[in-house]
Amino acid sequence: MSALLPTYARSGLSFARGKGAFLFTEAGERYLDFSSGIAVTALGHAHPRLIEALTAQANKVWHVSNLHHIAEQERLGERLCDATFADRVFFANSGAEAVEASIKAARRYHFVNGAPERYRLVTFGGAFHGRTLATIAAGGQSKHLEGFGPPVEGFDQVSGFDLEAVEAAIGDETAGVLLEPIMGEGGMREVPYRFLQDLRTLCDEKDILLVLDEVQSGVGRTGRFYAHEWADITPDIMATAKGLGGGFPVGACLTTEAVGQAMTPGSHGSTFGGNPLAMAVGNAVLDVVLAPGFLEHVAQMGLRLKQRLAGLADEHDDVIAEVRGQGLMVGLKCKVENQKLIAGLRERGMLTVQAGDNVVRLLPPLIVGEEEIDLACATIDTACAALKVSASENA
Ligand code: PLP
């Protein structure tokens, strides 16, 4: 019996090493990794720039705490601000912590600006924001809330991307609106640009904050540095994580100056957040992701993937209902049980991830090349064909 809490349904696979878009088992079996550890290993496995940054920092100093100035943290903070809407950054260790900090910052902003009653956030059905008590309340999914007592107060969930519903949910106690520009866990559902723009306007009109959770969609995943850039809007607060550390745990809450000012000394903190190792890797990730041409590469590969998948969806219309997503954040809405397609792909040496709404998520590393995309599509083709055969045999 395993000593670990049985919180995960594991595949049974165990990987000894990785290189680029591939993982290898102890026995040397090769897997094409279109999961990236759930949108984390943005630069693939064993990227030389990341190895160099991590080992160089490991030979200097690992951890000093936020009682002291951390040069690499200042640097990563500045670079994130230069490349985004943000003026201030708080570093954490995970996506949930980054969202948690974002929720606290939204509440605190109104508190210091004379409206302490404004603590509620409007959230969206099907959202996923993490597994802490506040973030499961924000996500509002009963399967995540069950058994953990009364949900944290202060989240008003609306369904669909319906502006009138959001307007109706906004009251005197509303601090802001929280959403993912593309719902990852919720089934790779893209929020229409127009809706994001309308939300921005609505938040301005009501004097409340737009809080974006770009934990999964950020750091180049959609072909822009952050997905909201496609809609030509900026948030007041944004949570980011996953790809930011390329596999090293890093999370961050980015804010405007007005919001950042509210987070006075002692109002929030983290022992590990922004430690020198994490920051060295984060800076190295940005060296690559923000280098000229990198995001264009992601957009091009995303286009190639989506075009190929559209063809496969036509060919296998009894398996694939729809292709969703943007850049290298793509979902296959299935007509068969999504787990069957995931298992079929795994049997053929390709890793993908499940999502809600019966979707299979394709999250290749951002360094993926044409050959790997073509290999992925060939594998999806054979896995779909095999599902068709087994369905007709069972008929
Ligand atoms: N927010 C979004 C949009 C996510 O996709 C995730 C994780 O999948 C989280 C938050 C939570 O991140 P973490 O698991 O690092 O706490």
GROMACS .gro file of C-alpha atoms and ligand atoms in nm:
model
  411
    1MET     CA    1   0.000   0.000   0.000
    2SER     CA    2   0.126   0.347  -0.085
    3ALA     CA    3   0.217   0.582   0.198
    4LEU     CA    4   0.064   0.870   0.002
    5LEU     CA    5  -0.284   1.009   0.050
    6PRO     CA    6  -0.498   0.857  -0.223
    7THR     CA    7  -0.594   1.198  -0.364
    8TYR     CA    8  -0.488   1.128  -0.723
    9ALA     CA    9  -0.594   0.875  -0.985
   10ARG     CA   10  -0.247   0.801  -1.119
   11SER     CA   11  -0.172   0.646  -1.458
   12GLY     CA   12   0.077   0.390  -1.330
   13LEU     CA   13   0.347   0.532  -1.555
   14SER     CA   14   0.672   0.642  -1.400
   15PHE     CA   15   0.922   0.858  -1.586
   16ALA     CA   16   1.296   0.848  -1.540
   17ARG     CA   17   1.391   1.139  -1.762
   18GLY     CA   18   1.269   1.387  -2.019
   19LYS     CA   19   1.405   1.575  -2.317
   20GLY     CA   20   1.217   1.845  -2.503
   21ALA     CA   21   0.866   1.726  -2.582
   22PHE     CA   22   0.939   1.365  -2.477
   23LEU     CA   23   0.941   1.167  -2.153
   24PHE     CA   24   1.109   0.830  -2.108
   25THR     CA   25   1.023   0.553  -1.862
   26GLU     CA   26   1.289   0.359  -1.672
   27ALA     CA   27   1.257   0.087  -1.939
   28GLY     CA   28   1.327   0.349  -2.209
   29GLU     CA   29   0.974   0.370  -2.352
   30ARG     CA   30   0.919   0.708  -2.513
   31TYR     CA   31   0.609   0.925  -2.464
   32LEU     CA   32   0.520   1.239  -2.655
   33ASP     CA   33   0.428   1.479  -2.376
   34PHE     CA   34   0.124   1.682  -2.481
   35SER     CA   35   0.035   1.742  -2.117
   36SER     CA   36   0.345   1.935  -2.004
   37GLY     CA   37   0.271   1.832  -1.646
   38ILE     CA   38  -0.063   2.014  -1.685
   39ALA     CA   39   0.061   2.323  -1.871
   40VAL     CA   40   0.374   2.362  -1.659
   41THR     CA   41   0.684   2.253  -1.852
   42ALA     CA   42   0.649   2.539  -2.099
   43LEU     CA   43   1.002   2.492  -2.234
   44GLY     CA   44   0.979   2.115  -2.243
   45HIS     CA   45   1.193   1.883  -2.033
   46ALA     CA   46   1.558   1.943  -1.946
   47HIS     CA   47   1.583   2.278  -2.127
   48PRO     CA   48   1.954   2.371  -2.114
   49ARG     CA   49   1.883   2.736  -2.024
   50LEU     CA   50   1.674   2.630  -1.722
   51ILE     CA   51   1.925   2.369  -1.609
   52GLU     CA   52   2.201   2.624  -1.627
   53ALA     CA   53   2.004   2.887  -1.433
   54LEU     CA   54   1.897   2.644  -1.162
   55THR     CA   55   2.236   2.486  -1.109
   56ALA     CA   56   2.416   2.820  -1.115
   57GLN     CA   57   2.180   2.953  -0.847
   58ALA     CA   58   2.202   2.627  -0.648
   59ASN     CA   59   2.576   2.683  -0.621
   60LYS     CA   60   2.522   3.034  -0.479
   61VAL     CA   61   2.230   3.050  -0.234
   62TRP     CA   62   1.898   2.864  -0.214
   63HIS     CA   63   1.685   3.046   0.038
   64VAL     CA   64   1.712   3.355   0.253
   65SER     CA   65   1.342   3.442   0.322
   66ASN     CA   66   1.160   3.760   0.238
   67LEU     CA   67   1.316   3.930   0.538
   68HIS     CA   68   1.589   4.026   0.292
   69HIS     CA   69   1.631   4.182  -0.049
   70ILE     CA   70   1.636   3.914  -0.322
   71ALA     CA   71   1.794   4.052  -0.639
   72GLU     CA   72   1.655   3.785  -0.870
   73GLN     CA   73   1.306   3.846  -0.728
   74GLU     CA   74   1.330   4.221  -0.793
   75ARG     CA   75   1.449   4.144  -1.143
   76LEU     CA   76   1.171   3.899  -1.226
   77GLY     CA   77   0.915   4.137  -1.076
   78GLU     CA   78   1.040   4.423  -1.291
   79ARG     CA   79   1.044   4.211  -1.603
   80LEU     CA   80   0.688   4.091  -1.543
   81CYS     CA   81   0.576   4.451  -1.493
   82ASP     CA   82   0.758   4.567  -1.806
   83ALA     CA   83   0.593   4.295  -2.014
   84THR     CA   84   0.238   4.333  -1.876
   85PHE     CA   85  -0.021   4.579  -1.742
   86ALA     CA   86   0.119   4.536  -1.390
   87ASP     CA   87   0.307   4.774  -1.161
   88ARG     CA   88   0.352   4.538  -0.866
   89VAL     CA   89   0.411   4.166  -0.813
   90PHE     CA   90   0.378   3.929  -0.518
   91PHE     CA   91   0.551   3.592  -0.555
   92ALA     CA   92   0.397   3.268  -0.434
   93ASN     CA   93   0.462   2.899  -0.500
   94SER     CA   94   0.155   2.774  -0.684
   95GLY     CA   95  -0.148   2.873  -0.884
   96ALA     CA   96  -0.387   2.846  -0.591
   97GLU     CA   97  -0.166   3.070  -0.381
   98ALA     CA   98  -0.146   3.322  -0.665
   99VAL     CA   99  -0.527   3.325  -0.691
  100GLU     CA  100  -0.560   3.342  -0.312
  101ALA     CA  101  -0.331   3.648  -0.309
  102SER     CA  102  -0.541   3.797  -0.590
  103ILE     CA  103  -0.864   3.748  -0.393
  104LYS     CA  104  -0.704   3.906  -0.086
  105ALA     CA  105  -0.569   4.197  -0.290
  106ALA     CA  106  -0.915   4.265  -0.439
  107ARG     CA  107  -1.073   4.271  -0.093
  108ARG     CA  108  -0.793   4.475   0.058
  109TYR     CA  109  -0.808   4.737  -0.218
  110HIS     CA  110  -1.164   4.827  -0.125
  111PHE     CA  111  -1.085   4.803   0.247
  112VAL     CA  112  -0.812   5.067   0.230
  113ASN     CA  113  -1.023   5.281  -0.003
  114GLY     CA  114  -1.307   5.318   0.244
  115ALA     CA  115  -1.534   5.038   0.127
  116PRO     CA  116  -1.458   4.742   0.360
  117GLU     CA  117  -1.803   4.601   0.282
  118ARG     CA  118  -1.687   4.526  -0.074
  119TYR     CA  119  -1.539   4.178  -0.035
  120ARG     CA  120  -1.742   3.962  -0.274
  121LEU     CA  121  -1.630   3.839  -0.616
  122VAL     CA  122  -1.850   3.738  -0.906
  123THR     CA  123  -1.725   3.406  -1.047
  124PHE     CA  124  -1.830   3.176  -1.332
  125GLY     CA  125  -1.979   2.827  -1.345
  126GLY     CA  126  -1.723   2.564  -1.451
  127ALA     CA  127  -1.430   2.772  -1.326
  128PHE     CA  128  -1.127   2.625  -1.157
  129HIS     CA  129  -0.906   2.837  -0.936
  130GLY     CA  130  -0.722   2.585  -0.716
  131ARG     CA  131  -0.774   2.366  -0.410
  132THR     CA  132  -0.736   2.595  -0.108
  133LEU     CA  133  -1.052   2.670   0.088
  134ALA     CA  134  -1.100   3.012  -0.078
  135THR     CA  135  -1.020   2.892  -0.428
  136ILE     CA  136  -1.259   2.594  -0.412
  137ALA     CA  137  -1.527   2.838  -0.300
  138ALA     CA  138  -1.439   3.064  -0.595
  139GLY     CA  139  -1.455   2.767  -0.834
  140GLY     CA  140  -1.787   2.668  -0.680
  141GLN     CA  141  -1.777   2.307  -0.798
  142SER     CA  142  -1.957   2.074  -0.561
  143LYS     CA  143  -1.713   1.788  -0.628
  144HIS     CA  144  -1.432   2.006  -0.488
  145LEU     CA  145  -1.633   2.154  -0.199
  146GLU     CA  146  -1.789   1.831  -0.070
  147GLY     CA  147  -1.676   1.726   0.276
  148PHE     CA  148  -1.486   2.041   0.360
  149GLY     CA  149  -1.744   2.227   0.565
  150PRO     CA  150  -1.910   2.556   0.482
  151PRO     CA  151  -1.753   2.718   0.173
  152VAL     CA  152  -1.560   3.039   0.227
  153GLU     CA  153  -1.807   3.326   0.202
  154GLY     CA  154  -1.794   3.589  -0.066
  155PHE     CA  155  -1.835   3.432  -0.409
  156ASP     CA  156  -2.139   3.480  -0.631
  157GLN     CA  157  -2.138   3.247  -0.925
  158VAL     CA  158  -2.312   3.311  -1.256
  159SER     CA  159  -2.350   3.063  -1.541
  160GLY     CA  160  -2.242   3.120  -1.898
  161PHE     CA  161  -2.078   3.435  -2.027
  162ASP     CA  162  -2.384   3.651  -1.976
  163LEU     CA  163  -2.325   4.020  -1.908
  164GLU     CA  164  -2.675   4.078  -1.772
  165ALA     CA  165  -2.628   3.795  -1.524
  166VAL     CA  166  -2.299   3.949  -1.411
  167GLU     CA  167  -2.462   4.289  -1.376
  168ALA     CA  168  -2.743   4.137  -1.171
  169ALA     CA  169  -2.489   3.963  -0.945
  170ILE     CA  170  -2.302   4.286  -0.871
  171GLY     CA  171  -2.418   4.453  -0.551
  172ASP     CA  172  -2.300   4.695  -0.283
  173GLU     CA  173  -2.066   4.428  -0.144
  174THR     CA  174  -1.899   4.336  -0.474
  175ALA     CA  175  -1.524   4.386  -0.492
  176GLY     CA  176  -1.474   4.254  -0.843
  177VAL     CA  177  -1.515   3.986  -1.105
  178LEU     CA  178  -1.283   3.683  -1.121
  179LEU     CA  179  -1.241   3.461  -1.428
  180GLU     CA  180  -1.005   3.262  -1.650
  181PRO     CA  181  -0.978   3.400  -2.007
  182ILE     CA  182  -0.987   3.037  -2.121
  183MET     CA  183  -1.141   2.787  -1.878
  184GLY     CA  184  -0.880   2.512  -1.870
  185GLU     CA  185  -1.007   2.251  -1.626
  186GLY     CA  186  -1.361   2.352  -1.718
  187GLY     CA  187  -1.318   2.217  -2.073
  188MET     CA  188  -1.095   2.463  -2.262
  189ARG     CA  189  -1.386   2.702  -2.298
  190GLU     CA  190  -1.274   3.032  -2.449
  191VAL     CA  191  -1.430   3.342  -2.304
  192PRO     CA  192  -1.538   3.556  -2.603
  193TYR     CA  193  -1.315   3.865  -2.645
  194ARG     CA  194  -1.624   4.081  -2.660
  195PHE     CA  195  -1.739   3.950  -2.323
  196LEU     CA  196  -1.399   4.026  -2.168
  197GLN     CA  197  -1.415   4.378  -2.311
  198ASP     CA  198  -1.769   4.426  -2.178
  199LEU     CA  199  -1.659   4.301  -1.837
  200ARG     CA  200  -1.375   4.552  -1.833
  201THR     CA  201  -1.619   4.834  -1.911
  202LEU     CA  202  -1.868   4.708  -1.653
  203CYS     CA  203  -1.600   4.688  -1.383
  204ASP     CA  204  -1.494   5.045  -1.460
  205GLU     CA  205  -1.853   5.169  -1.449
  206LYS     CA  206  -1.919   4.998  -1.115
  207ASP     CA  207  -1.579   5.092  -0.972
  208ILE     CA  208  -1.490   4.729  -0.907
  209LEU     CA  209  -1.188   4.521  -1.006
  210LEU     CA  210  -1.131   4.282  -1.293
  211VAL     CA  211  -0.932   3.986  -1.163
  212LEU     CA  212  -0.798   3.737  -1.416
  213ASP     CA  213  -0.678   3.386  -1.339
  214GLU     CA  214  -0.412   3.321  -1.605
  215VAL     CA  215  -0.252   3.036  -1.412
  216GLN     CA  216  -0.304   2.800  -1.706
  217SER     CA  217  -0.343   3.039  -2.000
  218GLY     CA  218  -0.043   3.261  -1.922
  219VAL     CA  219   0.328   3.275  -2.002
  220GLY     CA  220   0.290   3.236  -2.376
  221ARG     CA  221   0.055   2.937  -2.379
  222THR     CA  222  -0.194   3.099  -2.621
  223GLY     CA  223   0.063   3.272  -2.842
  224ARG     CA  224   0.055   3.601  -2.650
  225PHE     CA  225   0.239   3.653  -2.321
  226TYR     CA  226  -0.099   3.653  -2.142
  227ALA     CA  227  -0.425   3.543  -2.303
  228HIS     CA  228  -0.619   3.861  -2.216
  229GLU     CA  229  -0.393   4.050  -2.459
  230TRP     CA  230  -0.591   3.892  -2.745
  231ALA     CA  231  -0.898   4.081  -2.621
  232ASP     CA  232  -0.700   4.403  -2.594
  233ILE     CA  233  -0.793   4.459  -2.231
  234THR     CA  234  -0.600   4.476  -1.906
  235PRO     CA  235  -0.705   4.345  -1.565
  236ASP     CA  236  -0.649   4.513  -1.228
  237ILE     CA  237  -0.516   4.193  -1.076
  238MET     CA  238  -0.386   3.874  -1.238
  239ALA     CA  239  -0.277   3.538  -1.104
  240THR     CA  240  -0.004   3.350  -1.292
  241ALA     CA  241   0.190   3.029  -1.216
  242LYS     CA  242   0.242   2.697  -1.400
  243GLY     CA  243   0.457   2.791  -1.704
  244LEU     CA  244   0.627   3.074  -1.516
  245GLY     CA  245   0.859   2.828  -1.343
  246GLY     CA  246   0.884   2.585  -1.635
  247GLY     CA  247   0.852   2.299  -1.381
  248PHE     CA  248   0.989   2.474  -1.075
  249PRO     CA  249   0.707   2.584  -0.840
  250VAL     CA  250   0.647   2.956  -0.896
  251GLY     CA  251   0.328   3.158  -0.870
  252ALA     CA  252   0.266   3.530  -0.876
  253CYS     CA  253  -0.007   3.785  -0.823
  254LEU     CA  254   0.033   4.090  -1.047
  255THR     CA  255  -0.147   4.415  -0.972
  256THR     CA  256  -0.183   4.775  -1.080
  257GLU     CA  257  -0.021   5.038  -0.860
  258ALA     CA  258  -0.358   5.132  -0.706
  259VAL     CA  259  -0.420   4.774  -0.592
  260GLY     CA  260  -0.058   4.708  -0.501
  261GLN     CA  261  -0.057   5.008  -0.265
  262ALA     CA  262  -0.325   4.839  -0.058
  263MET     CA  263  -0.100   4.543   0.027
  264THR     CA  264   0.089   4.719   0.304
  265PRO     CA  265   0.375   4.556   0.499
  266GLY     CA  266   0.250   4.256   0.695
  267SER     CA  267  -0.079   4.227   0.502
  268HIS     CA  268   0.031   3.913   0.318
  269GLY     CA  269   0.333   3.685   0.300
  270SER     CA  270   0.496   3.355   0.209
  271THR     CA  271   0.805   3.185   0.348
  272PHE     CA  272   0.908   3.028   0.021
  273GLY     CA  273   0.748   3.266  -0.230
  274GLY     CA  274   1.006   3.427  -0.458
  275ASN     CA  275   1.303   3.232  -0.326
  276PRO     CA  276   1.631   3.261  -0.518
  277LEU     CA  277   1.605   2.920  -0.688
  278ALA     CA  278   1.251   2.983  -0.810
  279MET     CA  279   1.338   3.333  -0.926
  280ALA     CA  280   1.649   3.221  -1.115
  281VAL     CA  281   1.437   2.972  -1.307
  282GLY     CA  282   1.155   3.224  -1.361
  283ASN     CA  283   1.401   3.472  -1.510
  284ALA     CA  284   1.541   3.203  -1.737
  285VAL     CA  285   1.188   3.114  -1.854
  286LEU     CA  286   1.132   3.478  -1.946
  287ASP     CA  287   1.468   3.492  -2.127
  288VAL     CA  288   1.326   3.232  -2.365
  289VAL     CA  289   0.955   3.319  -2.378
  290LEU     CA  290   1.013   3.693  -2.428
  291ALA     CA  291   1.293   3.648  -2.683
  292PRO     CA  292   1.199   3.783  -3.028
  293GLY     CA  293   1.000   3.533  -3.232
  294PHE     CA  294   0.915   3.290  -2.950
  295LEU     CA  295   0.548   3.385  -2.910
  296GLU     CA  296   0.510   3.390  -3.289
  297HIS     CA  297   0.642   3.033  -3.289
  298VAL     CA  298   0.377   2.935  -3.033
  299ALA     CA  299   0.104   3.100  -3.240
  300GLN     CA  300   0.224   2.927  -3.557
  301MET     CA  301   0.245   2.584  -3.394
  302GLY     CA  302  -0.098   2.643  -3.240
  303LEU     CA  303  -0.242   2.720  -3.580
  304ARG     CA  304  -0.084   2.411  -3.733
  305LEU     CA  305  -0.218   2.195  -3.448
  306LYS     CA  306  -0.568   2.338  -3.472
  307GLN     CA  307  -0.581   2.304  -3.851
  308ARG     CA  308  -0.471   1.941  -3.834
  309LEU     CA  309  -0.716   1.871  -3.554
  310ALA     CA  310  -1.001   2.030  -3.749
  311GLY     CA  311  -0.928   1.780  -4.028
  312LEU     CA  312  -0.923   1.493  -3.778
  313ALA     CA  313  -1.249   1.613  -3.625
  314ASP     CA  314  -1.410   1.593  -3.971
  315GLU     CA  315  -1.266   1.250  -4.034
  316HIS     CA  316  -1.356   1.112  -3.691
  317ASP     CA  317  -1.681   1.295  -3.630
  318ASP     CA  318  -1.807   1.003  -3.425
  319VAL     CA  319  -1.521   1.058  -3.173
  320ILE     CA  320  -1.441   1.430  -3.183
  321ALA     CA  321  -1.727   1.679  -3.153
  322GLU     CA  322  -1.529   2.002  -3.151
  323VAL     CA  323  -1.180   2.152  -3.139
  324ARG     CA  324  -1.145   2.435  -2.886
  325GLY     CA  325  -0.887   2.670  -2.746
  326GLN     CA  326  -0.612   2.899  -2.860
  327GLY     CA  327  -0.242   2.865  -2.937
  328LEU     CA  328  -0.105   2.558  -2.761
  329MET     CA  329  -0.398   2.537  -2.519
  330VAL     CA  330  -0.628   2.313  -2.716
  331GLY     CA  331  -0.920   2.089  -2.625
  332LEU     CA  332  -1.094   1.805  -2.805
  333LYS     CA  333  -1.456   1.787  -2.699
  334CYS     CA  334  -1.536   1.417  -2.732
  335LYS     CA  335  -1.839   1.223  -2.836
  336VAL     CA  336  -1.695   0.911  -2.670
  337GLU     CA  337  -1.591   0.915  -2.304
  338ASN     CA  338  -1.282   1.143  -2.293
  339GLN     CA  339  -1.098   0.891  -2.073
  340LYS     CA  340  -1.119   0.635  -2.355
  341LEU     CA  341  -0.939   0.866  -2.597
  342ILE     CA  342  -0.682   0.960  -2.331
  343ALA     CA  343  -0.615   0.589  -2.263
  344GLY     CA  344  -0.594   0.515  -2.637
  345LEU     CA  345  -0.338   0.791  -2.683
  346ARG     CA  346  -0.138   0.676  -2.382
  347GLU     CA  347  -0.128   0.320  -2.519
  348ARG     CA  348   0.020   0.473  -2.835
  349GLY     CA  349   0.284   0.671  -2.648
  350MET     CA  350   0.121   1.013  -2.613
  351LEU     CA  351   0.026   1.198  -2.295
  352THR     CA  352  -0.274   1.431  -2.272
  353VAL     CA  353  -0.491   1.559  -1.986
  354GLN     CA  354  -0.856   1.526  -1.904
  355ALA     CA  355  -1.076   1.834  -1.862
  356GLY     CA  356  -1.439   1.896  -1.768
  357ASP     CA  357  -1.719   1.889  -2.026
  358ASN     CA  358  -1.582   1.561  -2.166
  359VAL     CA  359  -1.274   1.728  -2.314
  360VAL     CA  360  -0.923   1.599  -2.378
  361ARG     CA  361  -0.665   1.872  -2.326
  362LEU     CA  362  -0.363   1.905  -2.552
  363LEU     CA  363  -0.095   2.113  -2.381
  364PRO     CA  364   0.234   2.057  -2.564
  365PRO     CA  365   0.544   2.240  -2.448
  366LEU     CA  366   0.575   2.579  -2.616
  367ILE     CA  367   0.901   2.468  -2.782
  368VAL     CA  368   0.713   2.197  -2.974
  369GLY     CA  369   0.808   2.159  -3.340
  370GLU     CA  370   0.620   2.073  -3.659
  371GLU     CA  371   0.734   1.710  -3.653
  372GLU     CA  372   0.603   1.660  -3.301
  373ILE     CA  373   0.270   1.818  -3.390
  374ASP     CA  374   0.245   1.590  -3.691
  375LEU     CA  375   0.333   1.289  -3.473
  376ALA     CA  376   0.066   1.391  -3.222
  377CYS     CA  377  -0.195   1.422  -3.496
  378ALA     CA  378  -0.101   1.087  -3.647
  379THR     CA  379  -0.136   0.931  -3.301
  380ILE     CA  380  -0.476   1.094  -3.248
  381ASP     CA  381  -0.580   0.967  -3.591
  382THR     CA  382  -0.495   0.603  -3.508
  383ALA     CA  383  -0.642   0.626  -3.157
  384CYS     CA  384  -0.970   0.763  -3.297
  385ALA     CA  385  -0.979   0.494  -3.566
  386ALA     CA  386  -0.925   0.225  -3.301
  387LEU     CA  387  -1.208   0.367  -3.089
  388LYS     CA  388  -1.436   0.348  -3.392
  389VAL     CA  389  -1.342  -0.018  -3.451
  390SER     CA  390  -1.396  -0.113  -3.088
  391ALA     CA  391  -1.733   0.073  -3.086
  392SER     CA  392  -1.850  -0.118  -3.396
  393GLU     CA  393  -1.729  -0.449  -3.246
  394ASN     CA  394  -1.931  -0.378  -2.932
  395ALA     CA  395  -2.239  -0.279  -3.131
  396PLP     N1  396  -0.614   2.840  -1.165
  396PLP     C1  397  -0.621   2.775  -1.281
  396PLP     C2  398  -0.684   2.840  -1.400
  396PLP     C3  399  -0.567   2.647  -1.293
  396PLP     O1  400  -0.574   2.581  -1.409
  396PLP     C4  401  -0.505   2.589  -1.179
  396PLP     C5  402  -0.450   2.452  -1.185
  396PLP     O2  403  -0.477   2.374  -1.270
  396PLP     C6  404  -0.502   2.662  -1.060
  396PLP     C7  405  -0.556   2.788  -1.057
  396PLP     C8  406  -0.437   2.605  -0.938
  396PLP     O3  407  -0.302   2.595  -0.955
  396PLP     P1  408  -0.213   2.502  -0.858
  396PLP     O4  409  -0.254   2.362  -0.883
  396PLP     O5  410  -0.072   2.533  -0.896
  396PLP     O6  411  -0.243   2.545  -0.718
   0.00000   0.00000   0.00000
